[in-house]
GROMACS .gro file of C-alpha atoms in nm:
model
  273
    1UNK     CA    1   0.457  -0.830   2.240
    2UNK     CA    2   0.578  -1.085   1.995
    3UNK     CA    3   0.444  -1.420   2.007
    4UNK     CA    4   0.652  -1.726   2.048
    5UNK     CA    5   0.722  -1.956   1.764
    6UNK     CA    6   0.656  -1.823   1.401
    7UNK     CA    7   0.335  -1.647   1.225
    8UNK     CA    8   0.132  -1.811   1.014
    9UNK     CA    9   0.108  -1.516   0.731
   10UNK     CA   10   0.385  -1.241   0.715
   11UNK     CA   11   0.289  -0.910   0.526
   12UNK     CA   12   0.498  -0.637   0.395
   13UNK     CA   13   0.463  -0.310   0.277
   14UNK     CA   14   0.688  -0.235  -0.052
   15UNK     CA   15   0.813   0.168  -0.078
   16UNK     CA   16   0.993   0.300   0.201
   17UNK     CA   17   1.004  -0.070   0.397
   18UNK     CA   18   1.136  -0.338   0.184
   19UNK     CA   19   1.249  -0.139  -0.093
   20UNK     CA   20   1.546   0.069  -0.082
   21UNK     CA   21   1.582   0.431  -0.137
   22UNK     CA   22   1.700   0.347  -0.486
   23UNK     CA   23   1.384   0.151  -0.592
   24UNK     CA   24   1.575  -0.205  -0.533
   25UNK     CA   25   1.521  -0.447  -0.341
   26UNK     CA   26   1.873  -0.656  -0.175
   27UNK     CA   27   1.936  -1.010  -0.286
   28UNK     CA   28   1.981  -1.087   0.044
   29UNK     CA   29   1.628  -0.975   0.121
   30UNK     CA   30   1.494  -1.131  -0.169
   31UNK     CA   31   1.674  -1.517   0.013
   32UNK     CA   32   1.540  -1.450   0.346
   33UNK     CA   33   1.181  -1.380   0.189
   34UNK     CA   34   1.243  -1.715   0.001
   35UNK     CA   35   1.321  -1.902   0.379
   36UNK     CA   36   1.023  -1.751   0.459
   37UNK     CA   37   0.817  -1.941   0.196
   38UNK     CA   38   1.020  -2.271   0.301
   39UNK     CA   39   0.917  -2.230   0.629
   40UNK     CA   40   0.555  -2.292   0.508
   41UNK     CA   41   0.476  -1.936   0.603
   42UNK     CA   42   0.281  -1.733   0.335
   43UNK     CA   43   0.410  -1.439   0.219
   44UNK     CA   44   0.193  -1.098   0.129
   45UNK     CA   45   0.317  -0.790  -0.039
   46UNK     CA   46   0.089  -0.509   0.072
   47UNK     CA   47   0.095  -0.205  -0.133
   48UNK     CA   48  -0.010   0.143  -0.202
   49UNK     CA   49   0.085   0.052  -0.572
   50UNK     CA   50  -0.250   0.009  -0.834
   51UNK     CA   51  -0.283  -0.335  -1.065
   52UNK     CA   52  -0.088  -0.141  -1.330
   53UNK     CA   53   0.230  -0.178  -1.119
   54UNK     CA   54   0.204  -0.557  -1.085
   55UNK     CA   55   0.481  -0.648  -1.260
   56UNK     CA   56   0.698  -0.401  -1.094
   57UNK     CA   57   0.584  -0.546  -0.782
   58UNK     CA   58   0.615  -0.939  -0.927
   59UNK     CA   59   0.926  -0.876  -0.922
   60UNK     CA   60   1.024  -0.688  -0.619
   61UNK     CA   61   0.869  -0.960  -0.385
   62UNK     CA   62   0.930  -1.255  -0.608
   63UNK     CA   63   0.851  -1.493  -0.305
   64UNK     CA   64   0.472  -1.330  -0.287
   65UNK     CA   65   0.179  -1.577  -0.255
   66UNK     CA   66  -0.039  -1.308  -0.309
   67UNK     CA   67  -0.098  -0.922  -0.321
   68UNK     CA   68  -0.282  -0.670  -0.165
   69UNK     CA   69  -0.228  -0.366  -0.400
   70UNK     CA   70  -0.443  -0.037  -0.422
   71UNK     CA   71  -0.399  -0.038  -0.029
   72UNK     CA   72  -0.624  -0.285  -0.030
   73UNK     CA   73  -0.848  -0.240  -0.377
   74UNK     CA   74  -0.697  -0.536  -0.557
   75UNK     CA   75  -0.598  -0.883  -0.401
   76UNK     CA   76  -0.451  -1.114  -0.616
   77UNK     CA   77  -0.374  -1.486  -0.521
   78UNK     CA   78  -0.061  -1.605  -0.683
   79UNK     CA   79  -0.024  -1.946  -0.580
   80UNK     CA   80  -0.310  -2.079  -0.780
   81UNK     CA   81  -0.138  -2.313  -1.028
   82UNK     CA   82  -0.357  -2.247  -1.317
   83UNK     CA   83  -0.304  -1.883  -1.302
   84UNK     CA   84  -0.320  -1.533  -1.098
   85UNK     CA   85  -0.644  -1.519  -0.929
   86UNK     CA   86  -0.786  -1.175  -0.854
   87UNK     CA   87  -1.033  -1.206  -0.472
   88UNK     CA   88  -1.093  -0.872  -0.486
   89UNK     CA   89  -1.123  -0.571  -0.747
   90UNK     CA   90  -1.281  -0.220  -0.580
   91UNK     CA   91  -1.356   0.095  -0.743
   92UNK     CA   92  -1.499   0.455  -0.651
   93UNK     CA   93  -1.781   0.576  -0.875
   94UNK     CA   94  -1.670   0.891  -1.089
   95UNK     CA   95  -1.941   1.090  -0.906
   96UNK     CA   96  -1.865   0.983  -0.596
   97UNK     CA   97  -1.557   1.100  -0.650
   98UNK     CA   98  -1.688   1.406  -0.784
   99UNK     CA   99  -1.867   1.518  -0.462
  100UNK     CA  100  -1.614   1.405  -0.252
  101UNK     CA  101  -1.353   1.686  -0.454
  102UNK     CA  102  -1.611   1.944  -0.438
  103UNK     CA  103  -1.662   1.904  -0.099
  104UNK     CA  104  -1.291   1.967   0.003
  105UNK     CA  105  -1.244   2.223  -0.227
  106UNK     CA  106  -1.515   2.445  -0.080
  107UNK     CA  107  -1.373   2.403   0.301
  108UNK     CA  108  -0.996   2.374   0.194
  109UNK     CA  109  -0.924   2.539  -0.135
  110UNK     CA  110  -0.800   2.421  -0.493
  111UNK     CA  111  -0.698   2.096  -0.528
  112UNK     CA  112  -0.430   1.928  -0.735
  113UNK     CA  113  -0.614   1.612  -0.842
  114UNK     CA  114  -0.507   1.297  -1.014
  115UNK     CA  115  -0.679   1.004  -1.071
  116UNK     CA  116  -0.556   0.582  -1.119
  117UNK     CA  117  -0.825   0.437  -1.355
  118UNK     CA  118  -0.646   0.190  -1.568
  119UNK     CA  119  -0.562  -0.106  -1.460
  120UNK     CA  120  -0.322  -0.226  -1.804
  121UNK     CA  121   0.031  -0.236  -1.755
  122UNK     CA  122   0.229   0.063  -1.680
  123UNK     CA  123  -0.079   0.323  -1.742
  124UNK     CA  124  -0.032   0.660  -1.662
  125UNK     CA  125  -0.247   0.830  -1.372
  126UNK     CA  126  -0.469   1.158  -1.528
  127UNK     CA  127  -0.524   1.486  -1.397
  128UNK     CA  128  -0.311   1.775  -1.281
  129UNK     CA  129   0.060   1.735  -1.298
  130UNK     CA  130   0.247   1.858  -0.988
  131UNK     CA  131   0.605   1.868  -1.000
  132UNK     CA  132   0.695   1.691  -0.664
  133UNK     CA  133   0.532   1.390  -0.790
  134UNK     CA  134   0.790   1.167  -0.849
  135UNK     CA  135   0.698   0.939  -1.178
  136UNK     CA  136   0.652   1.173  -1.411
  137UNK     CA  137   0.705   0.909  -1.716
  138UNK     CA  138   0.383   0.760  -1.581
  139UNK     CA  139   0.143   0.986  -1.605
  140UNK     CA  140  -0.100   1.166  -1.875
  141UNK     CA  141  -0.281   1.540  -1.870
  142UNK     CA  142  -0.632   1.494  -1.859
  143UNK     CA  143  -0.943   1.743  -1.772
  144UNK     CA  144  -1.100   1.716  -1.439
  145UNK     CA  145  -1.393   1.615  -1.659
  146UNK     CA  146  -1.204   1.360  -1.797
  147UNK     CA  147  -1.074   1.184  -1.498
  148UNK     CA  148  -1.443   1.163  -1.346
  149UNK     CA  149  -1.596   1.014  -1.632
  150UNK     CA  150  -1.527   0.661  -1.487
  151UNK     CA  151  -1.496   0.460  -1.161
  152UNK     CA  152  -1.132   0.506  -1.077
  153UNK     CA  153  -0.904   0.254  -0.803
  154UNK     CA  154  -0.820   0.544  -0.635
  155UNK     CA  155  -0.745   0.945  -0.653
  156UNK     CA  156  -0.436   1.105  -0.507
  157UNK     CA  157  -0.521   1.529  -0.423
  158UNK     CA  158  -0.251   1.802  -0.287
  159UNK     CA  159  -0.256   2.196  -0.184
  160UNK     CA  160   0.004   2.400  -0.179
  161UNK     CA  161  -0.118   2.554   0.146
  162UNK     CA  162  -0.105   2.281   0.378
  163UNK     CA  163   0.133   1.963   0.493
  164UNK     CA  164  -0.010   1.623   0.372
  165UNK     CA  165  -0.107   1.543   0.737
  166UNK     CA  166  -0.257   1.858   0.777
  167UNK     CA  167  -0.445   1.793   0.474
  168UNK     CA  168  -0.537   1.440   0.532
  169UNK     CA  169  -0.695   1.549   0.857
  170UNK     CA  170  -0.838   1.814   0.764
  171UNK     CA  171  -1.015   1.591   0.462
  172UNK     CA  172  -1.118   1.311   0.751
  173UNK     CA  173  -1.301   1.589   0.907
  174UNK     CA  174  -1.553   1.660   0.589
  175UNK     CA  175  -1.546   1.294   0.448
  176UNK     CA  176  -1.763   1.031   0.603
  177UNK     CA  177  -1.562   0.707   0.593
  178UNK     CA  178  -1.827   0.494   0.468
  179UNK     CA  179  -1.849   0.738   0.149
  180UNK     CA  180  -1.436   0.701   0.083
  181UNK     CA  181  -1.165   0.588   0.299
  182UNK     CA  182  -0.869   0.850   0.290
  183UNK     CA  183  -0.506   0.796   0.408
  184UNK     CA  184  -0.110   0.887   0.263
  185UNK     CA  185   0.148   0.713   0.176
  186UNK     CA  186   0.470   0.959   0.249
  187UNK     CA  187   0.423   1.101  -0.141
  188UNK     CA  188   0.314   1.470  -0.061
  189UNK     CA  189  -0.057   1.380  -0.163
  190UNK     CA  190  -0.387   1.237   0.015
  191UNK     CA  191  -0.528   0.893  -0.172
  192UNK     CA  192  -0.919   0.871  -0.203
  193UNK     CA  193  -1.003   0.497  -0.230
  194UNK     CA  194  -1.312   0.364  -0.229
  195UNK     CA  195  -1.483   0.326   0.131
  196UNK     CA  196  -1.385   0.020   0.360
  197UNK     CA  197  -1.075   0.002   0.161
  198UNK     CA  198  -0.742  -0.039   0.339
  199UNK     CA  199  -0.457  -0.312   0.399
  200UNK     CA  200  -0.635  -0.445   0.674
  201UNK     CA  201  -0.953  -0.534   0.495
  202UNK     CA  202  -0.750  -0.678   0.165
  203UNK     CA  203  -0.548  -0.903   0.417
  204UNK     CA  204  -0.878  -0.981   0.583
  205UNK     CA  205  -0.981  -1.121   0.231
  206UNK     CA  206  -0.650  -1.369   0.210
  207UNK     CA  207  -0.671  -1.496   0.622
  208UNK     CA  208  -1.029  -1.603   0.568
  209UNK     CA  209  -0.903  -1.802   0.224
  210UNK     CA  210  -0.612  -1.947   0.421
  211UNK     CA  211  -0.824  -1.990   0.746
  212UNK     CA  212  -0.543  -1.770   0.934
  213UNK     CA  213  -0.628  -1.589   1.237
  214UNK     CA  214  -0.544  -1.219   1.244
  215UNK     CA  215  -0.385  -1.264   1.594
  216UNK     CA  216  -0.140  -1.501   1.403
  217UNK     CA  217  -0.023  -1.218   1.141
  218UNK     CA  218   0.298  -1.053   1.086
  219UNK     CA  219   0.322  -0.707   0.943
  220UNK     CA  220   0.560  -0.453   0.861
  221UNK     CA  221   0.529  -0.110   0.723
  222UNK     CA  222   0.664   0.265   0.722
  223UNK     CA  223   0.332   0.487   0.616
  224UNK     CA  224   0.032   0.627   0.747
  225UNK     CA  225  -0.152   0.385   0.477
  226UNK     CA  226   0.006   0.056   0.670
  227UNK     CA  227  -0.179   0.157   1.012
  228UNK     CA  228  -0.490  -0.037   0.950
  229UNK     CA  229  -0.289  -0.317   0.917
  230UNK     CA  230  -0.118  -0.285   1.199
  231UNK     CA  231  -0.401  -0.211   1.394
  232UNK     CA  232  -0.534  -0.564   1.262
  233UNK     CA  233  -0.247  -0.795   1.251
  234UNK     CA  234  -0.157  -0.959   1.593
  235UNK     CA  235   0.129  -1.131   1.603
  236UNK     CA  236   0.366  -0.830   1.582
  237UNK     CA  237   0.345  -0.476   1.393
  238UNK     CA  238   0.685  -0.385   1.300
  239UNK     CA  239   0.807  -0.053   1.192
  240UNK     CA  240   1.148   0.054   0.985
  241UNK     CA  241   1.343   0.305   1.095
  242UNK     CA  242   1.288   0.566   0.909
  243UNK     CA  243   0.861   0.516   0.914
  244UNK     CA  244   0.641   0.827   1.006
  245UNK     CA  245   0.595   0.841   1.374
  246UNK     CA  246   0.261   0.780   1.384
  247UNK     CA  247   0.368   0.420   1.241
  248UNK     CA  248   0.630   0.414   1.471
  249UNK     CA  249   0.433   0.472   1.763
  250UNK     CA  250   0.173   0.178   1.703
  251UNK     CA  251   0.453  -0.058   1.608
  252UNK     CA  252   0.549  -0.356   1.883
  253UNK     CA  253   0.899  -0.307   1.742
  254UNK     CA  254   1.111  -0.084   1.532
  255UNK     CA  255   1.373  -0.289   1.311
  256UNK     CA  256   1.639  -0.146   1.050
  257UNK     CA  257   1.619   0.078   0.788
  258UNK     CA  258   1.460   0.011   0.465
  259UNK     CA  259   1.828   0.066   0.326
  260UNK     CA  260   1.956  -0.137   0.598
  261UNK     CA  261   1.717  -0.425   0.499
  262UNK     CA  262   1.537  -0.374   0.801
  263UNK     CA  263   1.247  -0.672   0.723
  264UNK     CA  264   1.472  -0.930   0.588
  265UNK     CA  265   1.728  -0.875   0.900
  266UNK     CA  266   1.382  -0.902   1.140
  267UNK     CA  267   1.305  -1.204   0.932
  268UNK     CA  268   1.638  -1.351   0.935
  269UNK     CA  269   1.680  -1.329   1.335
  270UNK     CA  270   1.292  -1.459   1.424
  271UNK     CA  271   1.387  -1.778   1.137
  272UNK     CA  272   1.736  -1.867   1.326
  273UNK     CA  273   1.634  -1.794   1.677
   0.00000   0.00000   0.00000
């Protein structure tokens, strides 16, 4: 049940939650998020999105005081006045990943694999192109070889034989969590990160910094890959409309649409109530 009175850290998910269908995000969201940040209450974007998106994602939650990107990977702190300040920076080992590939492929079958390594702005991801994926202008052909010759942020695999859910359980059942921590994030594909490595643990990283209890955390979010923090966040875990059911099951409320604005009309009613 929601709390009474306001949170002392609100967190949002971008794709599918705050930002629209058409990869925008509403002025009028963008002015509630801002009355947010009046209120004295720190505001988190909490993505799926790697460091090479930060700009993108600058400027789709202008009002963030930090980010959790990577699903957790990087943290950045953005209200340090000399600068962005990154708290955390994880990566999985090449040959970690390596086993971890061979290891589904033997139970499940070929794998479409491709891999986010780079951290510069706008780099592609390497691997396999698949046609559903849905940047195409951001991404490179490279060997298998090539894409496990370095520690990568995190991997993203597909079969044609099975449903990403399928496939994401199935890949639970043969990878040990503390070797690689596995989840999707409504794009057709599984995401390898490396182990202990989810929203929850890069929010973790900004409540201890701001001395905020997890009880007294907001969150909102639409994908598998937002569960952790909702498992961890206290105050209220609150789900858009159109979120995977699993999300909207654990949620203590369902709001709007992510076309309707669904956070920023939450946002707007718990500010003027």
């Amino acid at each position: 049940m929601t709390r009474p009175g306001l949170p002392k850290l609100i967190a949002t998910d971008l794709d599918g939650t705050l930002v629209r269908s058409d990869e925008t995000v509403s002025a009028y969201t963008h002015r509630v998020l801002d009355r947010v940040r009046s209120a004295g209450i720190p505001v988190v974007g909490a993505t799926g999105r790697g460091p090479r998106l930060t700009e993108l994602t600058r400027n789709d939650i202008r009002a963030a005081d930090f980010l959790v990107m990577a699903g957790g990977g990087r943290v950045v702190d953005q209200s340090d006045p000399e600068g962005p300040l990154v708290l955390r920076d994880e990566r999985l080992p090449g040959e970690v990943l390596a086993r971890i590939l061979t290891d589904l492929e033997a139970a499940i079958g070929p794998l479409t694999v491709m891999v986010e390594a780079s951290d510069e702005h706008d780099a592609p991801l390497w691997g396999d192109y698949h046609p559903s994926w849905p940047y195409p202008d951001r991404f490179e052909a490279r060997s298998r070889t090539e894409c496990l010759s370095c520690d990568v942020i995190k991997a993203f695999a597909r079969t044609a034989d099975h449903h990403v859910d399928e496939l994401l359980a199935a890949a639970r059942a043969i990878v040990p969590p503390e070797v690689a921590t596995l989840t999707q994030a409504g794009l057709g594909f599984i995401e390898i990160c490396p182990p202990r490595t989810d929203k929850a643990s890069g929010l973790s990283v900004i409540a201890e910094r701001l001395g905020v209890d997890p009880a007294d955390v907001l969150v909102f979010g639409d994908q598998p890959n937002d569960l952790p923090m909702f498992g961890w966040a206290g105050w209220a875990r609150v789900a858009v409309a159109n979120a995977h059911p699993e999300v909207r099951a654990a949620a203590d409320e369902v709001t709007l649409r992510n076309d309707d604005d669904g956070v920023a009309v939450y946002l707007d009613r718990l500010l003027s109530r």
